[in-house]
Amino acid sequence: MKINVVESVLKANDAVARENRRRLDAAGVVAVNLMSAPGSGKTLLLEKTIPALAAARCAVLVGDLQTTRDAERLAGIAAQVTQINTGTGCHLTATQVGEGLDSLDLRSIDFLFIENVGNMVCPAAFDLGEHRRAVLLSVPEGDDKVAKYPTLFQPADVILLTKVDLLGVLDYQRSKVYQDLSRINTRAPRIEVSSTTGQGLDRWFAWLKDQRRAQVSDS
Ligand code: MG
Ligand code: ZN
């Protein structure tokens, strides 16, 4: 019985997600859902990314349990920022994102970034209506996380290895991460970045622009 309940929750979520995607498509917006553990650098990456893409054409939906700290950091950077406080909820749902979309002027943007709640488990189960999933994994988290949380990495469209400026500092084997990824996701490009030094950011920006071009020509 419990399984049926969970399934119907996800089914209802997926229906709302499809409607979110339809609204984004109609407005010509490409939506990227950023997922990772807390502290792997999602907000900082957005702080570097949005000015590089043209801040006026970017909006962010920020999911957090409490506080508006991340939204405040981004408010001076992106043209439109909406905070979604999930209370005790450890992931964003399509309904919350749909309400977030109501608060945005979708016609005036090209990119919507959805910063999910920092959590490596359930956000992966909830389609939000995004077009692409970007999963971040930071060097300080350790080189065993891909094997431990495969459900997060399996559906990723791009995988960002963040904080690579710490590679020489910490005991970390990049090859282990890539070996684990080769078993579960060979489709997603892997981009090594450091928001501190700027390493690899150009590749990430280029990937985002490619997704926008692909999505506009699709719809
Ligand atoms: Mg954040
Ligand atoms: Zn959750």
GROMACS .gro file of C-alpha atoms and ligand atoms in nm:
model
  221
    1MET     CA    1   0.000   0.000   0.000
    2LYS     CA    2   0.275   0.243   0.088
    3ILE     CA    3   0.433   0.198  -0.252
    4ASN     CA    4   0.106   0.297  -0.420
    5VAL     CA    5   0.092   0.618  -0.219
    6VAL     CA    6   0.443   0.716  -0.317
    7GLU     CA    7   0.375   0.635  -0.680
    8SER     CA    8   0.066   0.851  -0.693
    9VAL     CA    9   0.253   1.141  -0.534
   10LEU     CA   10   0.516   1.114  -0.804
   11LYS     CA   11   0.251   1.080  -1.076
   12ALA     CA   12   0.078   1.397  -0.961
   13ASN     CA   13   0.415   1.570  -0.946
   14ASP     CA   14   0.500   1.460  -1.301
   15ALA     CA   15   0.174   1.603  -1.437
   16VAL     CA   16   0.254   1.943  -1.285
   17ALA     CA   17   0.611   1.914  -1.415
   18ARG     CA   18   0.482   1.864  -1.769
   19GLU     CA   19   0.273   2.179  -1.735
   20ASN     CA   20   0.577   2.373  -1.604
   21ARG     CA   21   0.780   2.254  -1.903
   22ARG     CA   22   0.504   2.358  -2.141
   23ARG     CA   23   0.502   2.709  -1.993
   24LEU     CA   24   0.881   2.734  -2.018
   25ASP     CA   25   0.877   2.609  -2.378
   26ALA     CA   26   0.609   2.860  -2.473
   27ALA     CA   27   0.827   3.140  -2.336
   28GLY     CA   28   1.147   3.007  -2.500
   29VAL     CA   29   1.320   2.957  -2.165
   30VAL     CA   30   1.566   2.676  -2.098
   31ALA     CA   31   1.546   2.556  -1.736
   32VAL     CA   32   1.838   2.392  -1.558
   33ASN     CA   33   1.787   2.210  -1.228
   34LEU     CA   34   2.103   2.224  -1.015
   35MET     CA   35   2.134   1.939  -0.768
   36SER     CA   36   2.401   1.841  -0.518
   37ALA     CA   37   2.481   1.795  -0.153
   38PRO     CA   38   2.477   2.110   0.063
   39GLY     CA   39   2.795   2.312   0.028
   40SER     CA   40   2.915   2.190  -0.309
   41GLY     CA   41   2.903   2.537  -0.458
   42LYS     CA   42   2.569   2.576  -0.639
   43THR     CA   43   2.511   2.937  -0.534
   44LEU     CA   44   2.869   3.045  -0.597
   45LEU     CA   45   2.863   2.881  -0.940
   46LEU     CA   46   2.546   3.078  -1.021
   47GLU     CA   47   2.713   3.398  -0.898
   48LYS     CA   48   2.985   3.340  -1.160
   49THR     CA   49   2.756   3.207  -1.433
   50ILE     CA   50   2.477   3.462  -1.450
   51PRO     CA   51   2.691   3.770  -1.531
   52ALA     CA   52   2.872   3.568  -1.797
   53LEU     CA   53   2.545   3.479  -1.971
   54ALA     CA   54   2.382   3.826  -1.954
   55ALA     CA   55   2.225   3.879  -1.616
   56ALA     CA   56   1.918   4.051  -1.758
   57ARG     CA   57   1.816   3.731  -1.932
   58CYS     CA   58   1.849   3.503  -1.625
   59ALA     CA   59   1.614   3.412  -1.344
   60VAL     CA   60   1.671   3.189  -1.042
   61LEU     CA   61   1.436   2.988  -0.824
   62VAL     CA   62   1.618   2.910  -0.501
   63GLY     CA   63   1.502   2.622  -0.285
   64ASP     CA   64   1.604   2.615   0.079
   65LEU     CA   65   1.452   2.478   0.398
   66GLN     CA   66   1.500   2.807   0.584
   67THR     CA   67   1.657   3.150   0.527
   68THR     CA   68   1.676   3.365   0.218
   69ARG     CA   69   2.057   3.383   0.225
   70ASP     CA   70   2.122   3.228  -0.115
   71ALA     CA   71   1.845   3.433  -0.276
   72GLU     CA   72   1.994   3.749  -0.123
   73ARG     CA   73   2.336   3.661  -0.267
   74LEU     CA   74   2.181   3.622  -0.611
   75ALA     CA   75   1.934   3.911  -0.598
   76GLY     CA   76   2.192   4.169  -0.698
   77ILE     CA   77   2.310   3.953  -0.987
   78ALA     CA   78   2.017   3.796  -1.170
   79ALA     CA   79   1.730   4.003  -1.308
   80GLN     CA   80   1.470   3.794  -1.125
   81VAL     CA   81   1.514   3.582  -0.813
   82THR     CA   82   1.245   3.397  -0.620
   83GLN     CA   83   1.303   3.212  -0.297
   84ILE     CA   84   1.108   2.895  -0.226
   85ASN     CA   85   1.124   2.801   0.143
   86THR     CA   86   1.039   2.435   0.172
   87GLY     CA   87   1.008   2.440   0.553
   88THR     CA   88   1.087   2.082   0.644
   89GLY     CA   89   1.082   1.959   0.282
   90CYS     CA   90   1.417   1.825   0.168
   91HIS     CA   91   1.353   1.865  -0.207
   92LEU     CA   92   1.165   2.092  -0.446
   93THR     CA   93   0.839   1.974  -0.602
   94ALA     CA   94   0.688   2.065  -0.937
   95THR     CA   95   0.404   2.247  -0.759
   96GLN     CA   96   0.649   2.471  -0.574
   97VAL     CA   97   0.833   2.543  -0.898
   98GLY     CA   98   0.501   2.616  -1.073
   99GLU     CA   99   0.424   2.875  -0.804
  100GLY     CA  100   0.775   3.012  -0.852
  101LEU     CA  101   0.709   3.047  -1.226
  102ASP     CA  102   0.398   3.254  -1.147
  103SER     CA  103   0.627   3.510  -0.982
  104LEU     CA  104   0.857   3.546  -1.285
  105ASP     CA  105   0.829   3.728  -1.615
  106LEU     CA  106   0.927   3.433  -1.831
  107ARG     CA  107   0.904   3.627  -2.156
  108SER     CA  108   1.199   3.845  -2.063
  109ILE     CA  109   1.444   3.563  -1.981
  110ASP     CA  110   1.640   3.295  -2.168
  111PHE     CA  111   1.770   3.092  -1.873
  112LEU     CA  112   1.597   2.974  -1.559
  113PHE     CA  113   1.820   2.819  -1.295
  114ILE     CA  114   1.651   2.613  -1.028
  115GLU     CA  115   1.880   2.573  -0.727
  116ASN     CA  116   1.739   2.265  -0.559
  117VAL     CA  117   1.761   2.194  -0.186
  118GLY     CA  118   2.105   2.055  -0.101
  119ASN     CA  119   2.038   1.681  -0.080
  120MET     CA  120   2.176   1.387  -0.276
  121VAL     CA  121   1.873   1.158  -0.245
  122CYS     CA  122   1.513   1.264  -0.313
  123PRO     CA  123   1.551   1.570  -0.542
  124ALA     CA  124   1.644   1.323  -0.818
  125ALA     CA  125   1.298   1.160  -0.797
  126PHE     CA  126   1.106   1.483  -0.860
  127ASP     CA  127   1.076   1.615  -1.214
  128LEU     CA  128   1.029   1.993  -1.181
  129GLY     CA  129   0.968   2.063  -1.547
  130GLU     CA  130   1.332   2.143  -1.610
  131HIS     CA  131   1.497   2.073  -1.946
  132ARG     CA  132   1.836   1.975  -1.811
  133ARG     CA  133   1.978   1.844  -1.485
  134ALA     CA  134   2.317   1.965  -1.369
  135VAL     CA  135   2.468   1.766  -1.082
  136LEU     CA  136   2.757   1.911  -0.883
  137LEU     CA  137   3.008   1.711  -0.685
  138SER     CA  138   3.275   1.901  -0.495
  139VAL     CA  139   3.622   1.771  -0.422
  140PRO     CA  140   3.589   1.808  -0.039
  141GLU     CA  141   3.291   1.570  -0.041
  142GLY     CA  142   3.522   1.283  -0.125
  143ASP     CA  143   3.571   1.054  -0.423
  144ASP     CA  144   3.319   0.786  -0.319
  145LYS     CA  145   2.992   0.975  -0.367
  146VAL     CA  146   2.905   0.864  -0.720
  147ALA     CA  147   2.901   0.502  -0.611
  148LYS     CA  148   2.699   0.587  -0.298
  149TYR     CA  149   2.434   0.805  -0.466
  150PRO     CA  150   2.392   0.662  -0.816
  151THR     CA  151   2.028   0.777  -0.849
  152LEU     CA  152   2.144   1.139  -0.846
  153PHE     CA  153   2.411   1.090  -1.111
  154GLN     CA  154   2.222   0.853  -1.344
  155PRO     CA  155   1.978   1.112  -1.487
  156ALA     CA  156   2.232   1.399  -1.494
  157ASP     CA  157   2.276   1.581  -1.826
  158VAL     CA  158   2.602   1.738  -1.713
  159ILE     CA  159   2.825   1.660  -1.417
  160LEU     CA  160   3.034   1.936  -1.265
  161LEU     CA  161   3.328   1.841  -1.051
  162THR     CA  162   3.354   2.158  -0.840
  163LYS     CA  163   3.627   2.310  -0.622
  164VAL     CA  164   3.900   2.145  -0.832
  165ASP     CA  165   4.143   2.403  -0.696
  166LEU     CA  166   4.152   2.175  -0.389
  167LEU     CA  167   4.264   1.867  -0.586
  168GLY     CA  168   4.625   1.902  -0.480
  169VAL     CA  169   4.535   1.979  -0.118
  170LEU     CA  170   4.305   1.688  -0.032
  171ASP     CA  171   4.353   1.316  -0.060
  172TYR     CA  172   4.124   1.267  -0.356
  173GLN     CA  173   4.136   1.034  -0.653
  174ARG     CA  174   3.958   1.184  -0.950
  175SER     CA  175   4.000   0.857  -1.140
  176LYS     CA  176   3.777   0.684  -0.885
  177VAL     CA  177   3.494   0.928  -0.958
  178TYR     CA  178   3.532   0.881  -1.333
  179GLN     CA  179   3.548   0.504  -1.300
  180ASP     CA  180   3.221   0.502  -1.102
  181LEU     CA  181   3.060   0.739  -1.352
  182SER     CA  182   3.159   0.515  -1.641
  183ARG     CA  183   2.937   0.247  -1.488
  184ILE     CA  184   2.626   0.461  -1.443
  185ASN     CA  185   2.634   0.761  -1.677
  186THR     CA  186   2.850   0.785  -1.989
  187ARG     CA  187   2.613   1.029  -2.160
  188ALA     CA  188   2.668   1.344  -1.951
  189PRO     CA  189   2.973   1.557  -2.020
  190ARG     CA  190   3.197   1.604  -1.717
  191ILE     CA  191   3.331   1.948  -1.652
  192GLU     CA  192   3.594   2.026  -1.391
  193VAL     CA  193   3.545   2.373  -1.249
  194SER     CA  194   3.666   2.608  -0.980
  195SER     CA  195   3.451   2.911  -0.912
  196THR     CA  196   3.747   3.050  -0.714
  197THR     CA  197   4.012   3.035  -0.989
  198GLY     CA  198   3.773   3.035  -1.284
  199GLN     CA  199   3.909   2.707  -1.417
  200GLY     CA  200   3.668   2.529  -1.653
  201LEU     CA  201   3.393   2.790  -1.629
  202ASP     CA  202   3.412   2.870  -2.001
  203ARG     CA  203   3.325   2.510  -2.085
  204TRP     CA  204   3.023   2.525  -1.852
  205PHE     CA  205   2.905   2.853  -2.006
  206ALA     CA  206   2.945   2.703  -2.355
  207TRP     CA  207   2.746   2.396  -2.251
  208LEU     CA  208   2.462   2.617  -2.121
  209LYS     CA  209   2.451   2.821  -2.442
  210ASP     CA  210   2.439   2.497  -2.644
  211GLN     CA  211   2.140   2.376  -2.440
  212ARG     CA  212   1.955   2.701  -2.498
  213ARG     CA  213   2.021   2.684  -2.874
  214ALA     CA  214   1.908   2.320  -2.886
  215GLN     CA  215   1.594   2.388  -2.688
  216VAL     CA  216   1.491   2.691  -2.893
  217SER     CA  217   1.533   2.502  -3.220
  218ASP     CA  218   1.332   2.208  -3.076
  219SER     CA  219   1.029   2.408  -2.972
  220MG      MG  220   2.314   2.742  -0.218
  221ZN      ZN  221   1.324   1.519   0.002
   0.00000   0.00000   0.00000
